[in-house]
Coordinates of C-alpha atoms in Angstrom, one line a residue:
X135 CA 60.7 141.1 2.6
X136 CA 58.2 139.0 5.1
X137 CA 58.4 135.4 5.5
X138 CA 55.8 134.9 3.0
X139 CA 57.2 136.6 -0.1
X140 CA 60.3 134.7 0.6
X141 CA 58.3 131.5 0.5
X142 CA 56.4 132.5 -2.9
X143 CA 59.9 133.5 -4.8
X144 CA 61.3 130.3 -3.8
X145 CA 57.9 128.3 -5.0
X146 CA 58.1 130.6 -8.0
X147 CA 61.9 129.7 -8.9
X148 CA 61.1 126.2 -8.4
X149 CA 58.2 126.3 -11.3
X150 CA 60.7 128.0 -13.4
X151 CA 63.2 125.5 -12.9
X152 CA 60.4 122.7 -14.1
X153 CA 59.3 124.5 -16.6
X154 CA 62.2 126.8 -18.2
X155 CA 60.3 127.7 -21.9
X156 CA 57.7 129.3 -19.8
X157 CA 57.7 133.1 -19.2
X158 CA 58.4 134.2 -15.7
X159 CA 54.9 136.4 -15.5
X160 CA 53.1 133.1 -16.3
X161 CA 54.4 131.2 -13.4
X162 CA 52.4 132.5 -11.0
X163 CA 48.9 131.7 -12.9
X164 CA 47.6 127.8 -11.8
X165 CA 49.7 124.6 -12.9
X166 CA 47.0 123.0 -15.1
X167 CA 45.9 126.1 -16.7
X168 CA 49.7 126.9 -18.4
X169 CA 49.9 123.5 -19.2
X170 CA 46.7 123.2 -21.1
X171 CA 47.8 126.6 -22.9
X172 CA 51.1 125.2 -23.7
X173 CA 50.2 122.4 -25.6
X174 CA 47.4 124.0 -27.5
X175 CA 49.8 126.7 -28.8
X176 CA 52.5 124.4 -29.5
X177 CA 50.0 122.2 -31.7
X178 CA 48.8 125.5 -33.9
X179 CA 52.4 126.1 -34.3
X180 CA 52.7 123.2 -35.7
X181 CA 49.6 122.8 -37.8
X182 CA 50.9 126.4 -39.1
X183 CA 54.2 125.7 -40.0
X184 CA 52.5 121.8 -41.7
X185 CA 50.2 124.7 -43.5
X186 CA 53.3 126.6 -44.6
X187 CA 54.9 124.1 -46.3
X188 CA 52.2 122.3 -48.4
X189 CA 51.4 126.3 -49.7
X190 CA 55.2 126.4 -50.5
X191 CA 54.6 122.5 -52.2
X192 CA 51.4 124.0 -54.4
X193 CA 53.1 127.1 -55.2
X194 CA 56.2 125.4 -56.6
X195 CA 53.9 122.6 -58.4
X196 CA 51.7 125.4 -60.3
X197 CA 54.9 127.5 -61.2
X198 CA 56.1 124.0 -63.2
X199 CA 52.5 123.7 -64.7
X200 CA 53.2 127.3 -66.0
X201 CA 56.3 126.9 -67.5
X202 CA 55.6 123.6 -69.6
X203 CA 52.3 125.0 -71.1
X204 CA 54.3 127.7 -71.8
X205 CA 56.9 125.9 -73.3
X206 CA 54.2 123.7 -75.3
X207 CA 52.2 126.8 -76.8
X208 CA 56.2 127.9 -77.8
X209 CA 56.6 124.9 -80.3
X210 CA 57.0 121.9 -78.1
X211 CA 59.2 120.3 -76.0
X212 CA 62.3 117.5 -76.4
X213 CA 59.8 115.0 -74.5
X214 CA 56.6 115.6 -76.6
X215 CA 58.7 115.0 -79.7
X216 CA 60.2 111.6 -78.5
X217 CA 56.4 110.9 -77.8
X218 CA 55.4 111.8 -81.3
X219 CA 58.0 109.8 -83.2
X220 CA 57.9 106.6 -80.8
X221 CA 53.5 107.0 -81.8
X222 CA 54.4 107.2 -85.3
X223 CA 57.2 104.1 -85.0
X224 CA 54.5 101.6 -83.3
X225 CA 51.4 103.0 -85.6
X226 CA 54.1 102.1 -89.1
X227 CA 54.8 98.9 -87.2
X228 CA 51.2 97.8 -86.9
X229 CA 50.9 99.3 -90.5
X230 CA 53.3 97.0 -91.3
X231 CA 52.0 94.1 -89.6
X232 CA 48.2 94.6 -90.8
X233 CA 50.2 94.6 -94.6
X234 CA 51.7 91.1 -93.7
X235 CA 48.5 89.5 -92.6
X236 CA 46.9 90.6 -95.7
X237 CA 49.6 89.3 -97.5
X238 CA 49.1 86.3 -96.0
X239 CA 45.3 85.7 -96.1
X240 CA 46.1 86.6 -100.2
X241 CA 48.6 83.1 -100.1
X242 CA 45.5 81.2 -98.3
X243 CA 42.6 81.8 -101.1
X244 CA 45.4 81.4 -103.8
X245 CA 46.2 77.9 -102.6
X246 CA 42.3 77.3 -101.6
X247 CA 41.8 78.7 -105.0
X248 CA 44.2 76.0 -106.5
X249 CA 42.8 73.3 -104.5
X250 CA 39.0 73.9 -105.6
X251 CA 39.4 74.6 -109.2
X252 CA 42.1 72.2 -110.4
X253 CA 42.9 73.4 -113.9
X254 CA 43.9 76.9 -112.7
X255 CA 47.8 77.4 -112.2
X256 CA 49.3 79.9 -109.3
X257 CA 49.9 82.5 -111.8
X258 CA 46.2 82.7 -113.0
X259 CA 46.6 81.1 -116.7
X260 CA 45.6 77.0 -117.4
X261 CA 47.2 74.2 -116.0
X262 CA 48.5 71.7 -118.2
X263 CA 46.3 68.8 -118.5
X264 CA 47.4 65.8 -116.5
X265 CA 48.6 63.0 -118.9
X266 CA 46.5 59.5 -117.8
X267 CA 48.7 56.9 -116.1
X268 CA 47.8 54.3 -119.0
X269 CA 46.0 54.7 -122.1
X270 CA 43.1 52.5 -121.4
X271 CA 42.4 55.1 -118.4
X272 CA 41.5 58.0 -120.6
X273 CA 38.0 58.3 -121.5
X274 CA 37.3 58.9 -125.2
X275 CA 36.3 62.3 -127.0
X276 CA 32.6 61.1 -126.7
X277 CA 32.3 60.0 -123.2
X278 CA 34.4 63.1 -122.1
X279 CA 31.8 65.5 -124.6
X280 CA 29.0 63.7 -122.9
X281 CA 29.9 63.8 -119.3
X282 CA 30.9 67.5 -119.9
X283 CA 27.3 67.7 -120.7
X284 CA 26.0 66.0 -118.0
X285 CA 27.7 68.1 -114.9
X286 CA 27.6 71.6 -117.1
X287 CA 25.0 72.4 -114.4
X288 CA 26.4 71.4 -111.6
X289 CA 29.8 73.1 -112.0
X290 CA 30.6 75.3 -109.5
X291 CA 29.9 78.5 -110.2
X292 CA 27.6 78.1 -113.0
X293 CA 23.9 79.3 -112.5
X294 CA 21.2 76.5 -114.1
X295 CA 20.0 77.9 -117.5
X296 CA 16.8 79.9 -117.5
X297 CA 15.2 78.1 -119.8
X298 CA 15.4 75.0 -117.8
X299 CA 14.2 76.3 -115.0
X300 CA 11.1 77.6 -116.5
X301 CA 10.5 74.3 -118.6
X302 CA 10.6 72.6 -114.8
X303 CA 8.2 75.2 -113.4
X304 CA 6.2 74.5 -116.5
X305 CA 6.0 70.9 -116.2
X306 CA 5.1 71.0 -112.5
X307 CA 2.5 72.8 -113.3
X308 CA 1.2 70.8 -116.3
X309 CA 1.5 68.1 -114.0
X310 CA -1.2 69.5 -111.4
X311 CA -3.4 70.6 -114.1
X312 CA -2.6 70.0 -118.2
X313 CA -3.7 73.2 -119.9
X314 CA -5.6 70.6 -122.0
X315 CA -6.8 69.3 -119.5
X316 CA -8.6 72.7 -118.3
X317 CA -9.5 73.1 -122.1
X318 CA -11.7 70.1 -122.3
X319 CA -13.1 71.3 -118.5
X320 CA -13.9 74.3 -120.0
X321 CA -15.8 73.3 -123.2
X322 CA -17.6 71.2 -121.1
X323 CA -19.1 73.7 -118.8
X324 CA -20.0 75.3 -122.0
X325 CA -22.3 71.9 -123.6
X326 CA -19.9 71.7 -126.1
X327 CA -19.4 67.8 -125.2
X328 CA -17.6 66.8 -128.8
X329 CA -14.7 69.5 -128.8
X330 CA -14.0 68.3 -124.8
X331 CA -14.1 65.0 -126.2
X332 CA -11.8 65.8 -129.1
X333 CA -9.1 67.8 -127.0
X334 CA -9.0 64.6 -124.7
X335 CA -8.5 62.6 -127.3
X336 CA -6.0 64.1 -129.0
X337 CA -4.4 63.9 -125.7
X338 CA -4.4 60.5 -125.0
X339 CA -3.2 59.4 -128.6
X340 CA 0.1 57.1 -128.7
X341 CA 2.3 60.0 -130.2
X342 CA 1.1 62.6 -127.2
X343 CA 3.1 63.7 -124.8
X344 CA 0.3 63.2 -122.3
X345 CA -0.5 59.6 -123.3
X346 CA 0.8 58.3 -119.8
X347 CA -0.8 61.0 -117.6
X348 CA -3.0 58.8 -115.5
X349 CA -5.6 61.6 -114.9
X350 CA -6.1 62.8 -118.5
X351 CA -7.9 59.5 -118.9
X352 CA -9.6 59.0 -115.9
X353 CA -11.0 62.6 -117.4
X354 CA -11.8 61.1 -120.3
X355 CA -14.0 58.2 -118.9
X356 CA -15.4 60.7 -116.5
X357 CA -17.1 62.2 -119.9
X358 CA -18.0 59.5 -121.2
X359 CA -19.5 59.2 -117.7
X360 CA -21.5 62.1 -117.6
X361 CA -22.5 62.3 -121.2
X362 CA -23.9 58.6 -120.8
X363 CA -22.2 57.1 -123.9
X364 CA -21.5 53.6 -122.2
X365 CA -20.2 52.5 -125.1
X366 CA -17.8 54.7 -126.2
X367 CA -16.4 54.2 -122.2
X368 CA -15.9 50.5 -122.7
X369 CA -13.8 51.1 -125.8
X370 CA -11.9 53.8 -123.9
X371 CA -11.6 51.7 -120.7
X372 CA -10.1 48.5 -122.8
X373 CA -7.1 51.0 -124.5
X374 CA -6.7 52.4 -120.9
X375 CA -6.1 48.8 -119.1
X376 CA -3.9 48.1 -122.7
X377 CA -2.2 51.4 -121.8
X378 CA -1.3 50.9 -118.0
X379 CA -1.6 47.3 -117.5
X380 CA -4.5 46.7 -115.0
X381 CA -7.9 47.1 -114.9
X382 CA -9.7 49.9 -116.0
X383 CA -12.4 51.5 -114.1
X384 CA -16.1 50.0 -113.9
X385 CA -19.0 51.6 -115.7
X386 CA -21.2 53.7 -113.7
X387 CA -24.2 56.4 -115.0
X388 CA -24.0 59.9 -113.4
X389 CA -27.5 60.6 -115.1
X390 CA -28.8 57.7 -113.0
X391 CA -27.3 58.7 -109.8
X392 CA -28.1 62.4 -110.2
X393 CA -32.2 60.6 -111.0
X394 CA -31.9 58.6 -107.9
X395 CA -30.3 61.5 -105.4
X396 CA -33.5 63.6 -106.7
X397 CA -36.0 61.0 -106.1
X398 CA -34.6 60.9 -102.6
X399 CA -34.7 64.7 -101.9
X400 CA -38.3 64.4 -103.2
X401 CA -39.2 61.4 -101.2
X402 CA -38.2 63.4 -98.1
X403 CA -41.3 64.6 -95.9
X404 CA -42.3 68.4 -96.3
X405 CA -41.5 70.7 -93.0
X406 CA -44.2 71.2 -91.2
X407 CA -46.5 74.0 -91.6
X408 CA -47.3 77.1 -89.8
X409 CA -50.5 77.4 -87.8
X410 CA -53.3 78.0 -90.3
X411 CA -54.3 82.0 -90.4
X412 CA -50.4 82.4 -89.4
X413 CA -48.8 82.1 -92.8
X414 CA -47.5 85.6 -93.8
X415 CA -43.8 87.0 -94.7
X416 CA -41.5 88.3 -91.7
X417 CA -41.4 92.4 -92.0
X418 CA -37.5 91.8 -91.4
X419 CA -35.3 89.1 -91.0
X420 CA -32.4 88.8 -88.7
X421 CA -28.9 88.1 -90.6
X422 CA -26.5 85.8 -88.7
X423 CA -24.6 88.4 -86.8
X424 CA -26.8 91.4 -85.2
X425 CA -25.1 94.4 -85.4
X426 CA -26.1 98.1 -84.6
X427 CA -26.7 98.6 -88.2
X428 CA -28.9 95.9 -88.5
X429 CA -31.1 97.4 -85.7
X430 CA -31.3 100.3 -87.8
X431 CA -32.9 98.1 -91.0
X432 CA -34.5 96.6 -88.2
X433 CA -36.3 100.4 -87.0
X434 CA -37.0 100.6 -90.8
X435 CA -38.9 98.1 -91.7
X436 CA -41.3 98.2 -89.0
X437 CA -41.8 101.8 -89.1
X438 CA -42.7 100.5 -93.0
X439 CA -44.8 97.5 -92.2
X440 CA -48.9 97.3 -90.5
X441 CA -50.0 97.5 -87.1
X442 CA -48.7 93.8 -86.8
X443 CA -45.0 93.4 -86.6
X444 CA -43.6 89.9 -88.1
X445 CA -39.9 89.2 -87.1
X446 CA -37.3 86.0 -88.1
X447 CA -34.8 85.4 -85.7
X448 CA -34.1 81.5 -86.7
X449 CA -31.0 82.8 -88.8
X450 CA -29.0 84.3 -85.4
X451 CA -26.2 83.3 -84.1
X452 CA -24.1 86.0 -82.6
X453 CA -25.7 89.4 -81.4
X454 CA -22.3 92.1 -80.9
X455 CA -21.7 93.7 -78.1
X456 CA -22.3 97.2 -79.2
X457 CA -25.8 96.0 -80.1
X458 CA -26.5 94.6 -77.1
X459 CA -28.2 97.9 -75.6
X460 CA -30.0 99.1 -78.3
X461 CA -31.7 96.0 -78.0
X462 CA -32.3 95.8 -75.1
X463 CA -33.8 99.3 -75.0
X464 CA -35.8 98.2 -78.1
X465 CA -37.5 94.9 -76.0
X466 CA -38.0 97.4 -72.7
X467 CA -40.2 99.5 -75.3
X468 CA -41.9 96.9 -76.8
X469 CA -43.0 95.2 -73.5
X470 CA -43.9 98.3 -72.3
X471 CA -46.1 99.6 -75.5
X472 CA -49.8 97.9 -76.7
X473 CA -48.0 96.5 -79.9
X474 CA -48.5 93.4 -81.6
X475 CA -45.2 91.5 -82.8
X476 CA -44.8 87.4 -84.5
X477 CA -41.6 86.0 -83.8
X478 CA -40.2 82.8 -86.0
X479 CA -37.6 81.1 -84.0
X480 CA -37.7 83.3 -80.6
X481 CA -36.2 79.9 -79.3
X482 CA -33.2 80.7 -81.2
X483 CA -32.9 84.6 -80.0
X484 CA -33.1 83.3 -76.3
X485 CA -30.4 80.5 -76.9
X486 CA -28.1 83.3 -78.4
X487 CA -28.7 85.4 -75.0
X488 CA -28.4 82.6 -72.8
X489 CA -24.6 81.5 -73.9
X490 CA -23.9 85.1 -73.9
X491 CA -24.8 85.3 -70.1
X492 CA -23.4 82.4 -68.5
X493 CA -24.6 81.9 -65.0
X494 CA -22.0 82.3 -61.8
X495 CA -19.9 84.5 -64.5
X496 CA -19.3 88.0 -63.2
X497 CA -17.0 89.2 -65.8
X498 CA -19.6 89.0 -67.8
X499 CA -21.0 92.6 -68.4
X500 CA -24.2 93.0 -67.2
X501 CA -26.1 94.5 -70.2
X502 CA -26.3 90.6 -71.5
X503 CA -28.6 89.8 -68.6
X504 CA -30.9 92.5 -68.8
X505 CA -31.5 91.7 -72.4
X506 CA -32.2 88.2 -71.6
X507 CA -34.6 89.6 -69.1
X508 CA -36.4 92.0 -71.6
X509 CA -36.7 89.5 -74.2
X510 CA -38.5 87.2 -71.5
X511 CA -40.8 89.3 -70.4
X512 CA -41.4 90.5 -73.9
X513 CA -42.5 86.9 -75.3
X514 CA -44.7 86.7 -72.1
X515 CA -42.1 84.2 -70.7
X516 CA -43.0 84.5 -67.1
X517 CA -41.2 81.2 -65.5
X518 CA -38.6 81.6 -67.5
X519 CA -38.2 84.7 -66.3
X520 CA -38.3 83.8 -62.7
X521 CA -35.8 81.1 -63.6
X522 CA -33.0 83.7 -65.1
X523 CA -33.6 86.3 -62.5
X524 CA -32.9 84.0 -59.8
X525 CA -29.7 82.7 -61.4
X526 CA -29.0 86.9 -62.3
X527 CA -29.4 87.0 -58.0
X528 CA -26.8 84.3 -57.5
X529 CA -24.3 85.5 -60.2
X530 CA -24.5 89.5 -59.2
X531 CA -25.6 89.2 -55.9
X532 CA -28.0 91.7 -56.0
X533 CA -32.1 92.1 -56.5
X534 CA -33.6 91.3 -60.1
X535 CA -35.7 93.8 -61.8
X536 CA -39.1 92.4 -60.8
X537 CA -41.7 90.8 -63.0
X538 CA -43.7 93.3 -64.8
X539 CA -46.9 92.6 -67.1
X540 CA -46.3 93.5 -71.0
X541 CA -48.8 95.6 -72.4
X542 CA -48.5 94.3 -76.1
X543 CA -49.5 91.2 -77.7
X544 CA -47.2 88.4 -78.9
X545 CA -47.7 85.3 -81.0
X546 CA -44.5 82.5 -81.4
X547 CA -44.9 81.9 -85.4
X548 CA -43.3 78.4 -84.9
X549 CA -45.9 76.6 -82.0
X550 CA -45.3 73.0 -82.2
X551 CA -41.7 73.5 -82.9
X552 CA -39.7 72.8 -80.6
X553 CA -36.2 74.5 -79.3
X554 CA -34.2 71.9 -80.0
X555 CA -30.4 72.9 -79.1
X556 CA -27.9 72.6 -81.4
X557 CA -26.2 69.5 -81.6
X558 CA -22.7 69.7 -83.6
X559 CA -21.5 66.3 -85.0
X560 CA -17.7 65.3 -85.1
X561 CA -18.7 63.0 -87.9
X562 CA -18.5 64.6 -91.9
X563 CA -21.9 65.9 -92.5
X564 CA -22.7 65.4 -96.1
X565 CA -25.0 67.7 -98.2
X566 CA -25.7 66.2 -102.0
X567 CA -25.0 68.4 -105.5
X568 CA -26.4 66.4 -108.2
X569 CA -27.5 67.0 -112.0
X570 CA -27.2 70.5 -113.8
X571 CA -26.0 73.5 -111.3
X572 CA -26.2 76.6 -113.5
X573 CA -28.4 79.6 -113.8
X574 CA -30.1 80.6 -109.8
X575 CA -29.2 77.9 -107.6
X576 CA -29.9 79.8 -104.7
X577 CA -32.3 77.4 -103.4
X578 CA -30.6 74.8 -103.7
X579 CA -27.8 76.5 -101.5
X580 CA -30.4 77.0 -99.2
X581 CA -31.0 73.8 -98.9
X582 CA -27.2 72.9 -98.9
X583 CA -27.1 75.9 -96.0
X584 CA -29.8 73.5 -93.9
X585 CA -28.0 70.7 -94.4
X586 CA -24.9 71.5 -93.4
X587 CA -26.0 73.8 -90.3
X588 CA -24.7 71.8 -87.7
X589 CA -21.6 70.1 -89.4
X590 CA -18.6 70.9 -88.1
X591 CA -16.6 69.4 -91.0
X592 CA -19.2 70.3 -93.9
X593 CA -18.6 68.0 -96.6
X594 CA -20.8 68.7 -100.1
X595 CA -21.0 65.0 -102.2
X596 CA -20.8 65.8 -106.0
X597 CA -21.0 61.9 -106.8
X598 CA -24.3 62.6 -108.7
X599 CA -22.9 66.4 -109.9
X600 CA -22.6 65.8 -114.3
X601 CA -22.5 69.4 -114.9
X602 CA -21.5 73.1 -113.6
X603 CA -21.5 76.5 -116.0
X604 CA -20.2 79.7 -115.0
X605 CA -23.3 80.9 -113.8
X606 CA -23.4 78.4 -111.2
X607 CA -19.9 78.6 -110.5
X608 CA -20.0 82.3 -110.1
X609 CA -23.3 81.7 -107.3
X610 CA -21.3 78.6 -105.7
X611 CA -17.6 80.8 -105.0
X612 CA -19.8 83.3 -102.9
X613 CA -21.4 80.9 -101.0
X614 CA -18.1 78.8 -100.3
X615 CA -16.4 82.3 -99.5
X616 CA -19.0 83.3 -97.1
X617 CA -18.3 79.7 -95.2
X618 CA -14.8 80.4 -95.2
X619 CA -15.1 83.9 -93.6
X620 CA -17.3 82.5 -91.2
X621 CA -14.5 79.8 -90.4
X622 CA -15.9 76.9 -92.0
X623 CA -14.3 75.6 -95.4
X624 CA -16.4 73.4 -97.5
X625 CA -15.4 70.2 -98.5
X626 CA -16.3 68.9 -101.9
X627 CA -15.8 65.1 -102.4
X628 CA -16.0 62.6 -105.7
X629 CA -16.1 65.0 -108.2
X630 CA -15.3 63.8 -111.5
X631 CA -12.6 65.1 -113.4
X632 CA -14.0 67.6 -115.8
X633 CA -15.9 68.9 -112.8
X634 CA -12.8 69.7 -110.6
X635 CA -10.8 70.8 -113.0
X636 CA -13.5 73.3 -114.1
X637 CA -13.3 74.4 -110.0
X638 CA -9.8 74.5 -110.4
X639 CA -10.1 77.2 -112.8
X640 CA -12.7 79.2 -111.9
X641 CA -11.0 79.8 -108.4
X642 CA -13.6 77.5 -106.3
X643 CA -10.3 75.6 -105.4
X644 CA -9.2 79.1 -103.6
X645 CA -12.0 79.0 -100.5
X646 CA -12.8 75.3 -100.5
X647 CA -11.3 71.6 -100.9
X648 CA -12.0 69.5 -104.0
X649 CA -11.6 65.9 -104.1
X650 CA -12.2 63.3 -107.1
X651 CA -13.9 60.1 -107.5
X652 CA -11.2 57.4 -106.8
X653 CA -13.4 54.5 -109.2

């Protein structure tokens, strides 16, 4: 053996000597390599044998799983029974607990029970009647019947009678308006004056039940009133200040009011007329609100009427918005065709269009504008046209349609008339019903329409009004019910009785306000 072999057995017993778990075939390989490979194996070892026993763990926990469903599919186990009967002790104990707490809230309405009704005894029959501390405590056997009479209502418990409840209903009512009361309105409207006379009479006598009913003579003076029978009023007015113990009211002649309200009317100058050579009836009229239906009467009647075409447009007011193109299509045509229209109140068309088409407004959809335009340009408008197409420039930003000549012929029905605007008043504005309205009173709610056209709280005067039959009534609910669908409810003031009660029955009352005279 050479020098050198000595010196690697010696190096090679001293690496075993560190390192005595190492094999001696592995001490020749580098020192950091058989470290390194040492410590990974002995940390696998370990993970291995960790690995072992938490198999050994889950084996051992799934073999006791087994065995206690297997026991429970058998007919249970010692522990699930001692479950089941401690479940069935606490569910009888709260059974018996929700039994004492019922038992308890019984003993509360018992004694509540006893408290409220105070002849009941605990065990449900009468209580004996307290005995009175002295005699001269205890009421007698009339005051007790009569005080039992007085509160029988008001027990608790006991429901009002139904026949006292309707005889209250009842009387309410006959308080508003006596059944005789509408009686006498109604043979009135009829002429028969003596039998309304009669049924208010017999209602104002001493013995009536109405003799105190302030109204049912104010009625009856009212008659007198409008039948004109100042005398029989006086007579009448001296048992009614007798009756009440003041005044009665002053005489005062409906005939000569209603005389004087006509005179008035008739003393009012004519409107003025139409250019002479110019009179002639409009081919169609415009209603109030323009629709698309309304363009097709419109098509109609001209395709009906001459070579002249003679349209009213002084009754408009609102043109809808599905109407708006057809119109304006209808005005393009026109301007651009050699026809020859008459407009009455164009003023009124142009107003409509111009609040529809507010200047700086671009919400504002632009098929407003262009009608506007066309309508212009159809009445031979030219400034006026310049004037809305530069404000249609600053509102859309964009280039007007340019002027264009019209090839037809138009004539404004109304010259001299100007285009006022409307001016609404806050104040009442007072339209007059006077004398006899019965049989066609449409003019005369035509007139009541012009009078009451800018009034924004329309009141109707009926101080002069002595008489209204059914056929008026009848014409005089439609036109109240037309107001009220338009928004506008009609106020009638210083009716007299009869009058209102008659309006009252025939259902006026329903779309418009009645008032009576207050002297």
């Amino acid at each position: 053996m050479g020098k050198e072999d000595s010196g690697r057995l010696l190096s090679k017993v001293a690496k075993f000597v560190r390192n005595p778990l190492k094999d001696w075939s592995e001490l020749d390989a580098p020192e950091s390599l058989p470290a390194d490979n040492g410590y990974s194996r002995e940390m696998l070892k370990e993970m291995i044998e960790r690995r072992q026993r938490n198999d050994f763990v889950r084996r051992r926990e799934f073999d006791m799983l087994r065995k206690l469903r297997q026991r429970e599919a058998a007919g249970g186990t010692p522990e699930s029974a001692a479950a089941i009967s401690s479940f069935n002790m606490s569910t009888s104990g709260k059974s018996e607990g929700r039994a004492l707490t019922l038992k308890k809230i019984d003993e509360i309405e018992e004694q509540m029970s006893q408290q409220w009704w105070k002849g009941r005894a605990p065990g449900g029959g009468d209580a004996p009647p307290v005995p009175p501390a002295t005699p001269e405590a205890a009421p007698s056997t009339e005051e007790a019947a009569r005080r039992a009479q007085a509160y029988a209502d008001t027990e608790p418990g006991m429901a009002p009678p139904g026949e006292h409840a309707a005889a209250a209903m009842a009387a309410g009512r006959e308080g508003a308006h006596p059944s005789g009361l509408e009686d006498a309105a109604i043979r009135f409207a009829q002429g028969d004056d003596a039998g309304a006379e009669a049924v208010l009479l017999q209602m104002t006598a001493p013995e009536s039940p109405h003799a105190d009913q302030n109204e049912i003579w104010r009625a009856l003076l009212d008659l007198y009133r409008a039948t004109g029978d100042a005398e029989k009023f006086g007579a009448a007015s001296t048992r009614y200040a007798q009756r009440f113990k003041r005044p009665g009211p002053e005489w005062v002649s409906l005939r000569s009011l209603a005389r004087d309200a006509q005179a008035g009317i008739d003393a009012m100058p004519a409107p003025e007329a139409p250019p002479e050579g110019l009179e002639q009836e409009a081919d169609w009229a415009c209603p109030e609100v323009l629709t698309r239906e309304g363009l097709a009467e419109l098509t109609r009647a001209l395709a009906a009427a001459g070579p002249v075409w003679h349209m009213d447009w002084r009754r408009l007011s609102v043109v809808e918005h599905d109407a708006a193109g057809p119109l304006r299509a209808l005005f393009n045509h026109w301007a651009d065709s050699p026809v020859q229209l008459r407009f009455d109140g164009a003023h009124q068309l142009l107003a409509v269009l111009e609040k529809a088409a507010p200047t700086g407004d671009r919400s504002v959809d632009v098929v407003w504008w262009q009608l506007r335009l066309a309508v212009l340009r159809t009445v031979h408008e030219a400034d006026a046209y310049e004037l809305a197409a530069l404000n249609y420039c600053i509102t859309f930003e964009v280039s007007p349609p340019p002027w264009i000549d019209p090839r037809g012929s138009y004539t404004a029905m109304d010259v001299g008339v100007a285009p006022a605007p409307a001016v609404y008043s806050a104040e009442p504005s007072r339209a007059v019903l006077m004398g006899h309205l019965g049989g066609d009173c449409q003019q005369l709610l035509l007139r009541l329409d012009a009078d009451l056209k800018n009034a924004l709280m329309p009141t109707v005067s009926c101080a002069a009004l002595l008489r209204v039959d059914l056929e008026g009534a009848r014409a005089l609910i439609d036109w109240v019910a037309g107001h009220e669908e338009q928004g506008r409810r009609i106020e009638f003031v210083d009716a007299h009785r009869l009058v209102a009660s008659f309006f009252h029955v025939v259902g006026v009352t329903d779309h418009a306000s009645v008032s009576t005279r207050s002297k």
